[in-house]
Amino acid sequence: MQDTDLLGYMDGLYSYAMVLARNSATAVDLVQETYLRALKAKDKLREESNIKSWLYTILRNIWLNQLRYRRSRPEVGELDADELVRGIASDIDKDPYAQYVGKVERESVRKAIQQLPEEFREIILLREYEELSYQEIATILNCPPGTVMSRLARARSRLRDLLAALWQPATSVEERDHEDEPA
Amino acid sequence: MNYCEIGNETVLRFLHDELNLDERRAFLVHLKSCSLCRARLAEEESLSRRMRQSRPLYSAPDSLRLQISKLVDQHQARDRRGARFFRDLPVLLHVRVRAWSLAAIAIALVVSSLIFVPNIMQRARAASYVETAVAAHRNYVDGKYAPEIQSTSAQEISGWISGRVSFPFRLPVAEDTSTARYQIVGARLLHVKGSNAAMVMYENRTEPQERVSLLIAPENSALVAGSEEIPFGHLIFHVSNSGGFRVVTWNAHSLSYALVSSISGTAQQSCLVCH
């Protein structure tokens, strides 16, 4: 494995860090630390190992260690509000209206995901965004595959409720536009 | 129907391609008669679609990309320095290399090559995944690659491969293979860039000399590429022509798939193998 092979996982790792920490500065630290450790340990990795799962496991372990440390010094967890509008992939090939709808839709999904409890946030990210198998997720979370299935079902159910409560996507965009118009 | 014993987890496992072939077939049969499960599935598909449309959830900031790239560069430079050190070590230590030590090294090389010859012979010669898949397919078509397991049961072949490779192996799941033009006939193991890979072999049901192969390797050891891209659901198929063969590659479940055939015509016609 080349060191540069690791670079392809950066967005995924950053997303995972964001759903765990909900704070961009902490997420950046987590990703940096993950790469530092991965580069140091990569030579011990067997060639046929699942690098993606390995990197996610490293990141999660770093996060858990940080949590243990923080528990001895309680502090209020904060949601980096700027992140809700920053770092969205550009839609340069879409028309402005589609861009706007896509952006608002993405924001609503991200907002709903960030309102989920941590164990639901991470399982949604690992399965629905990173497309890891149940077995791979079970390895990362260090739990049986059955737990992955039941937790994922509950997480999706909760996410659906949150999205329904937030707004109905396409119609709401139009309704919002009309709300801005003078009576 | 207001009640169904099939839990939502089964619906999700179907949606996430986590059911085995028998479970999948049974669920598809059940789905035809259960409006509750159809409604559940539609609901779950809608949620999945919405999440897919919101990808990527976050993009790494440019500053982070830069930092990590620097980190990787530094690490590579250190590796190179280390390699140079060991290369120059004899000179640094003023070690006189004697003739007998050269002979010993030569003998060791011969012995190790004898041990690893079968392995080396199996290693793909081509650098890229597509070239490797094409080279392997050519060997299969020419009769140089015989299947290590022969069976028309996808489940049996899947089980055989799963027990021999170190990555979570999966065959692509087709809804109903009984009417497909090609049938699975066997498989063998190969090496792709130092990793295990599985080569699954198919034959035309009516013209067995018409062969198709599917090379499956971990995503990290095999880069998928093609001149034409065809999105299908959450998958993207890359289609190209190489060495006189049609190659369709795609990624799923952290695996790379390369389907090699002589099927001409549109890219979609390559899907006839499984469907």
PDB file of N, CA and C in Angstrom, chain A residues 50-115:
ATOM      1  N   ASN A  50      -8.628  -4.659   5.298  1.00  0.00           N
ATOM      2  CA  ASN A  50      -9.610  -3.672   4.852  1.00  0.00           C
ATOM      3  C   ASN A  50      -9.189  -2.300   5.395  1.00  0.00           C
ATOM      4  N   ILE A  51      -8.535  -1.531   4.544  1.00  0.00           N
ATOM      5  CA  ILE A  51      -7.951  -0.257   4.985  1.00  0.00           C
ATOM      6  C   ILE A  51      -9.031   0.716   5.452  1.00  0.00           C
ATOM      7  N   LYS A  52     -10.130   0.717   4.705  1.00  0.00           N
ATOM      8  CA  LYS A  52     -11.204   1.661   5.035  1.00  0.00           C
ATOM      9  C   LYS A  52     -11.708   1.423   6.473  1.00  0.00           C
ATOM     10  N   SER A  53     -12.045   0.175   6.774  1.00  0.00           N
ATOM     11  CA  SER A  53     -12.526  -0.152   8.124  1.00  0.00           C
ATOM     12  C   SER A  53     -11.458   0.172   9.163  1.00  0.00           C
ATOM     13  N   TRP A  54     -10.220  -0.117   8.801  1.00  0.00           N
ATOM     14  CA  TRP A  54      -9.098   0.118   9.726  1.00  0.00           C
ATOM     15  C   TRP A  54      -8.993   1.610  10.075  1.00  0.00           C
ATOM     16  N   LEU A  55      -9.094   2.460   9.065  1.00  0.00           N
ATOM     17  CA  LEU A  55      -8.996   3.903   9.316  1.00  0.00           C
ATOM     18  C   LEU A  55     -10.154   4.394  10.182  1.00  0.00           C
ATOM     19  N   TYR A  56     -11.358   3.902   9.901  1.00  0.00           N
ATOM     20  CA  TYR A  56     -12.523   4.324  10.697  1.00  0.00           C
ATOM     21  C   TYR A  56     -12.386   3.852  12.139  1.00  0.00           C
ATOM     22  N   THR A  57     -11.812   2.673  12.307  1.00  0.00           N
ATOM     23  CA  THR A  57     -11.629   2.156  13.665  1.00  0.00           C
ATOM     24  C   THR A  57     -10.627   3.024  14.419  1.00  0.00           C
ATOM     25  N   ILE A  58      -9.550   3.424  13.741  1.00  0.00           N
ATOM     26  CA  ILE A  58      -8.554   4.290  14.392  1.00  0.00           C
ATOM     27  C   ILE A  58      -9.220   5.585  14.832  1.00  0.00           C
ATOM     28  N   LEU A  59      -9.965   6.191  13.911  1.00  0.00           N
ATOM     29  CA  LEU A  59     -10.603   7.479  14.233  1.00  0.00           C
ATOM     30  C   LEU A  59     -11.554   7.330  15.426  1.00  0.00           C
ATOM     31  N   ARG A  60     -12.311   6.259  15.417  1.00  0.00           N
ATOM     32  CA  ARG A  60     -13.275   6.059  16.504  1.00  0.00           C
ATOM     33  C   ARG A  60     -12.562   5.863  17.848  1.00  0.00           C
ATOM     34  N   ASN A  61     -11.461   5.107  17.815  1.00  0.00           N
ATOM     35  CA  ASN A  61     -10.724   4.892  19.064  1.00  0.00           C
ATOM     36  C   ASN A  61     -10.148   6.204  19.609  1.00  0.00           C
ATOM     37  N   ILE A  62      -9.660   7.045  18.701  1.00  0.00           N
ATOM     38  CA  ILE A  62      -9.127   8.338  19.146  1.00  0.00           C
ATOM     39  C   ILE A  62     -10.254   9.155  19.783  1.00  0.00           C
ATOM     40  N   TRP A  63     -11.411   9.129  19.130  1.00  0.00           N
ATOM     41  CA  TRP A  63     -12.569   9.877  19.638  1.00  0.00           C
ATOM     42  C   TRP A  63     -12.978   9.360  21.027  1.00  0.00           C
ATOM     43  N   LEU A  64     -13.031   8.045  21.169  1.00  0.00           N
ATOM     44  CA  LEU A  64     -13.437   7.474  22.463  1.00  0.00           C
ATOM     45  C   LEU A  64     -12.434   7.841  23.562  1.00  0.00           C
ATOM     46  N   ASN A  65     -11.145   7.825  23.189  1.00  0.00           N
ATOM     47  CA  ASN A  65     -10.133   8.226  24.180  1.00  0.00           C
ATOM     48  C   ASN A  65     -10.314   9.678  24.592  1.00  0.00           C
ATOM     49  N   GLN A  66     -10.620  10.520  23.607  1.00  0.00           N
ATOM     50  CA  GLN A  66     -10.847  11.942  23.922  1.00  0.00           C
ATOM     51  C   GLN A  66     -12.058  12.104  24.836  1.00  0.00           C
ATOM     52  N   LEU A  67     -13.089  11.316  24.555  1.00  0.00           N
ATOM     53  CA  LEU A  67     -14.306  11.401  25.381  1.00  0.00           C
ATOM     54  C   LEU A  67     -14.007  11.014  26.822  1.00  0.00           C
ATOM     55  N   ARG A  68     -13.235   9.934  26.966  1.00  0.00           N
ATOM     56  CA  ARG A  68     -12.877   9.485  28.327  1.00  0.00           C
ATOM     57  C   ARG A  68     -12.121  10.584  29.062  1.00  0.00           C
ATOM     58  N   TYR A  69     -11.227  11.232  28.347  1.00  0.00           N
ATOM     59  CA  TYR A  69     -10.438  12.313  28.937  1.00  0.00           C
ATOM     60  C   TYR A  69     -11.341  13.483  29.316  1.00  0.00           C
ATOM     61  N   ARG A  70     -12.285  13.803  28.407  1.00  0.00           N
ATOM     62  CA  ARG A  70     -13.158  14.956  28.658  1.00  0.00           C
ATOM     63  C   ARG A  70     -14.114  14.714  29.818  1.00  0.00           C
ATOM     64  N   ARG A  71     -14.486  13.438  29.993  1.00  0.00           N
ATOM     65  CA  ARG A  71     -15.440  13.138  31.063  1.00  0.00           C
ATOM     66  C   ARG A  71     -14.884  13.531  32.423  1.00  0.00           C
ATOM     67  N   SER A  72     -13.558  13.521  32.528  1.00  0.00           N
ATOM     68  CA  SER A  72     -12.970  13.929  33.800  1.00  0.00           C
ATOM     69  C   SER A  72     -13.000  15.455  33.935  1.00  0.00           C
ATOM     70  N   ARG A  73     -13.218  16.150  32.798  1.00  0.00           N
ATOM     71  CA  ARG A  73     -13.341  17.613  32.825  1.00  0.00           C
ATOM     72  C   ARG A  73     -14.586  17.989  32.027  1.00  0.00           C
ATOM     73  N   PRO A  74     -15.779  17.894  32.636  1.00  0.00           N
ATOM     74  CA  PRO A  74     -17.012  18.055  31.872  1.00  0.00           C
ATOM     75  C   PRO A  74     -17.083  19.410  31.159  1.00  0.00           C
ATOM     76  N   GLU A  75     -17.547  19.359  29.928  1.00  0.00           N
ATOM     77  CA  GLU A  75     -17.765  20.597  29.208  1.00  0.00           C
ATOM     78  C   GLU A  75     -18.987  20.412  28.302  1.00  0.00           C
ATOM     79  N   VAL A  76     -19.583  21.511  27.925  1.00  0.00           N
ATOM     80  CA  VAL A  76     -20.804  21.403  27.135  1.00  0.00           C
ATOM     81  C   VAL A  76     -20.433  21.140  25.674  1.00  0.00           C
ATOM     82  N   GLY A  77     -21.016  20.113  25.110  1.00  0.00           N
ATOM     83  CA  GLY A  77     -20.782  19.821  23.702  1.00  0.00           C
ATOM     84  C   GLY A  77     -21.406  20.912  22.844  1.00  0.00           C
ATOM     85  N   GLU A  78     -20.709  21.294  21.792  1.00  0.00           N
ATOM     86  CA  GLU A  78     -21.252  22.381  20.985  1.00  0.00           C
ATOM     87  C   GLU A  78     -21.360  21.964  19.526  1.00  0.00           C
ATOM     88  N   LEU A  79     -22.395  22.445  18.918  1.00  0.00           N
ATOM     89  CA  LEU A  79     -22.593  22.187  17.504  1.00  0.00           C
ATOM     90  C   LEU A  79     -22.068  23.384  16.737  1.00  0.00           C
ATOM     91  N   ASP A  80     -21.146  23.114  15.835  1.00  0.00           N
ATOM     92  CA  ASP A  80     -20.561  24.180  15.039  1.00  0.00           C
ATOM     93  C   ASP A  80     -21.567  24.581  13.965  1.00  0.00           C
ATOM     94  N   ALA A  81     -22.323  25.635  14.228  1.00  0.00           N
ATOM     95  CA  ALA A  81     -23.413  26.024  13.327  1.00  0.00           C
ATOM     96  C   ALA A  81     -22.905  26.375  11.936  1.00  0.00           C
ATOM     97  N   ASP A  82     -21.711  26.950  11.867  1.00  0.00           N
ATOM     98  CA  ASP A  82     -21.177  27.341  10.562  1.00  0.00           C
ATOM     99  C   ASP A  82     -21.021  26.135   9.643  1.00  0.00           C
ATOM    100  N   GLU A  83     -20.759  24.978  10.267  1.00  0.00           N
ATOM    101  CA  GLU A  83     -20.547  23.793   9.458  1.00  0.00           C
ATOM    102  C   GLU A  83     -21.779  23.403   8.671  1.00  0.00           C
ATOM    103  N   LEU A  84     -22.938  23.856   9.134  1.00  0.00           N
ATOM    104  CA  LEU A  84     -24.159  23.493   8.430  1.00  0.00           C
ATOM    105  C   LEU A  84     -24.225  24.147   7.059  1.00  0.00           C
ATOM    106  N   VAL A  85     -23.489  25.209   6.872  1.00  0.00           N
ATOM    107  CA  VAL A  85     -23.514  25.852   5.556  1.00  0.00           C
ATOM    108  C   VAL A  85     -22.145  25.845   4.892  1.00  0.00           C
ATOM    109  N   ARG A  86     -21.128  25.360   5.585  1.00  0.00           N
ATOM    110  CA  ARG A  86     -19.788  25.353   5.020  1.00  0.00           C
ATOM    111  C   ARG A  86     -19.441  23.966   4.477  1.00  0.00           C
ATOM    112  N   GLY A  87     -18.559  23.932   3.525  1.00  0.00           N
ATOM    113  CA  GLY A  87     -18.027  22.639   3.074  1.00  0.00           C
ATOM    114  C   GLY A  87     -18.985  21.815   2.244  1.00  0.00           C
ATOM    115  N   ILE A  88     -20.019  22.450   1.742  1.00  0.00           N
ATOM    116  CA  ILE A  88     -20.940  21.700   0.899  1.00  0.00           C
ATOM    117  C   ILE A  88     -20.325  21.585  -0.489  1.00  0.00           C
ATOM    118  N   ALA A  89     -20.373  20.385  -1.054  1.00  0.00           N
ATOM    119  CA  ALA A  89     -19.776  20.188  -2.375  1.00  0.00           C
ATOM    120  C   ALA A  89     -20.475  21.097  -3.382  1.00  0.00           C
ATOM    121  N   SER A  90     -19.710  21.706  -4.275  1.00  0.00           N
ATOM    122  CA  SER A  90     -20.308  22.644  -5.218  1.00  0.00           C
ATOM    123  C   SER A  90     -21.085  21.914  -6.310  1.00  0.00           C
ATOM    124  N   ASP A  91     -22.118  22.527  -6.777  1.00  0.00           N
ATOM    125  CA  ASP A  91     -22.962  21.952  -7.812  1.00  0.00           C
ATOM    126  C   ASP A  91     -22.846  22.792  -9.071  1.00  0.00           C
ATOM    127  N   ILE A  92     -21.630  22.956  -9.570  1.00  0.00           N
ATOM    128  CA  ILE A  92     -21.433  23.894 -10.654  1.00  0.00           C
ATOM    129  C   ILE A  92     -22.123  23.489 -11.945  1.00  0.00           C
ATOM    130  N   ASP A  93     -22.425  22.189 -12.064  1.00  0.00           N
ATOM    131  CA  ASP A  93     -23.054  21.777 -13.304  1.00  0.00           C
ATOM    132  C   ASP A  93     -24.580  21.781 -13.217  1.00  0.00           C
ATOM    133  N   LYS A  94     -25.130  22.300 -12.116  1.00  0.00           N
ATOM    134  CA  LYS A  94     -26.581  22.333 -11.995  1.00  0.00           C
ATOM    135  C   LYS A  94     -27.073  23.763 -12.179  1.00  0.00           C
ATOM    136  N   ASP A  95     -28.373  23.881 -12.526  1.00  0.00           N
ATOM    137  CA  ASP A  95     -28.890  25.228 -12.659  1.00  0.00           C
ATOM    138  C   ASP A  95     -29.093  25.826 -11.259  1.00  0.00           C
ATOM    139  N   PRO A  96     -29.202  27.156 -11.166  1.00  0.00           N
ATOM    140  CA  PRO A  96     -29.241  27.800  -9.850  1.00  0.00           C
ATOM    141  C   PRO A  96     -30.378  27.293  -8.968  1.00  0.00           C
ATOM    142  N   TYR A  97     -31.551  27.028  -9.579  1.00  0.00           N
ATOM    143  CA  TYR A  97     -32.667  26.573  -8.762  1.00  0.00           C
ATOM    144  C   TYR A  97     -32.380  25.185  -8.180  1.00  0.00           C
ATOM    145  N   ALA A  98     -31.863  24.291  -9.075  1.00  0.00           N
ATOM    146  CA  ALA A  98     -31.531  22.934  -8.611  1.00  0.00           C
ATOM    147  C   ALA A  98     -30.450  23.001  -7.533  1.00  0.00           C
ATOM    148  N   GLN A  99     -29.503  23.919  -7.734  1.00  0.00           N
ATOM    149  CA  GLN A  99     -28.437  24.102  -6.732  1.00  0.00           C
ATOM    150  C   GLN A  99     -29.028  24.491  -5.391  1.00  0.00           C
ATOM    151  N   TYR A 100     -29.981  25.419  -5.471  1.00  0.00           N
ATOM    152  CA  TYR A 100     -30.585  25.923  -4.239  1.00  0.00           C
ATOM    153  C   TYR A 100     -31.367  24.815  -3.533  1.00  0.00           C
ATOM    154  N   VAL A 101     -32.181  24.099  -4.325  1.00  0.00           N
ATOM    155  CA  VAL A 101     -32.976  23.008  -3.736  1.00  0.00           C
ATOM    156  C   VAL A 101     -32.047  21.950  -3.153  1.00  0.00           C
ATOM    157  N   GLY A 102     -30.993  21.615  -3.918  1.00  0.00           N
ATOM    158  CA  GLY A 102     -30.043  20.599  -3.444  1.00  0.00           C
ATOM    159  C   GLY A 102     -29.374  21.029  -2.148  1.00  0.00           C
ATOM    160  N   LYS A 103     -29.016  22.300  -2.096  1.00  0.00           N
ATOM    161  CA  LYS A 103     -28.324  22.800  -0.914  1.00  0.00           C
ATOM    162  C   LYS A 103     -29.238  22.775   0.314  1.00  0.00           C
ATOM    163  N   VAL A 104     -30.471  23.244   0.095  1.00  0.00           N
ATOM    164  CA  VAL A 104     -31.424  23.271   1.216  1.00  0.00           C
ATOM    165  C   VAL A 104     -31.734  21.846   1.673  1.00  0.00           C
ATOM    166  N   GLU A 105     -31.876  20.956   0.703  1.00  0.00           N
ATOM    167  CA  GLU A 105     -32.168  19.553   1.035  1.00  0.00           C
ATOM    168  C   GLU A 105     -31.003  18.943   1.833  1.00  0.00           C
ATOM    169  N   ARG A 106     -29.790  19.194   1.348  1.00  0.00           N
ATOM    170  CA  ARG A 106     -28.614  18.662   2.056  1.00  0.00           C
ATOM    171  C   ARG A 106     -28.542  19.207   3.472  1.00  0.00           C
ATOM    172  N   GLU A 107     -28.808  20.472   3.585  1.00  0.00           N
ATOM    173  CA  GLU A 107     -28.740  21.092   4.916  1.00  0.00           C
ATOM    174  C   GLU A 107     -29.762  20.473   5.850  1.00  0.00           C
ATOM    175  N   SER A 108     -30.978  20.225   5.315  1.00  0.00           N
ATOM    176  CA  SER A 108     -32.013  19.673   6.194  1.00  0.00           C
ATOM    177  C   SER A 108     -31.649  18.251   6.619  1.00  0.00           C
ATOM    178  N   VAL A 109     -31.069  17.472   5.686  1.00  0.00           N
ATOM    179  CA  VAL A 109     -30.681  16.104   6.042  1.00  0.00           C
ATOM    180  C   VAL A 109     -29.547  16.140   7.076  1.00  0.00           C
ATOM    181  N   ARG A 110     -28.579  17.025   6.844  1.00  0.00           N
ATOM    182  CA  ARG A 110     -27.451  17.109   7.793  1.00  0.00           C
ATOM    183  C   ARG A 110     -27.931  17.558   9.166  1.00  0.00           C
ATOM    184  N   LYS A 111     -28.844  18.544   9.130  1.00  0.00           N
ATOM    185  CA  LYS A 111     -29.357  19.058  10.401  1.00  0.00           C
ATOM    186  C   LYS A 111     -30.078  17.940  11.174  1.00  0.00           C
ATOM    187  N   ALA A 112     -30.886  17.169  10.426  1.00  0.00           N
ATOM    188  CA  ALA A 112     -31.621  16.070  11.075  1.00  0.00           C
ATOM    189  C   ALA A 112     -30.653  15.025  11.619  1.00  0.00           C
ATOM    190  N   ILE A 113     -29.630  14.700  10.841  1.00  0.00           N
ATOM    191  CA  ILE A 113     -28.658  13.693  11.304  1.00  0.00           C
ATOM    192  C   ILE A 113     -27.945  14.193  12.557  1.00  0.00           C
ATOM    193  N   GLN A 114     -27.584  15.464  12.566  1.00  0.00           N
ATOM    194  CA  GLN A 114     -26.860  15.986  13.729  1.00  0.00           C
ATOM    195  C   GLN A 114     -27.730  16.050  14.971  1.00  0.00           C
ATOM    196  N   GLN A 115     -29.052  15.952  14.800  1.00  0.00           N
ATOM    197  CA  GLN A 115     -29.938  15.939  15.976  1.00  0.00           C
ATOM    198  C   GLN A 115     -30.099  14.539  16.566  1.00  0.00           C
TER     199      GLN A 115
END
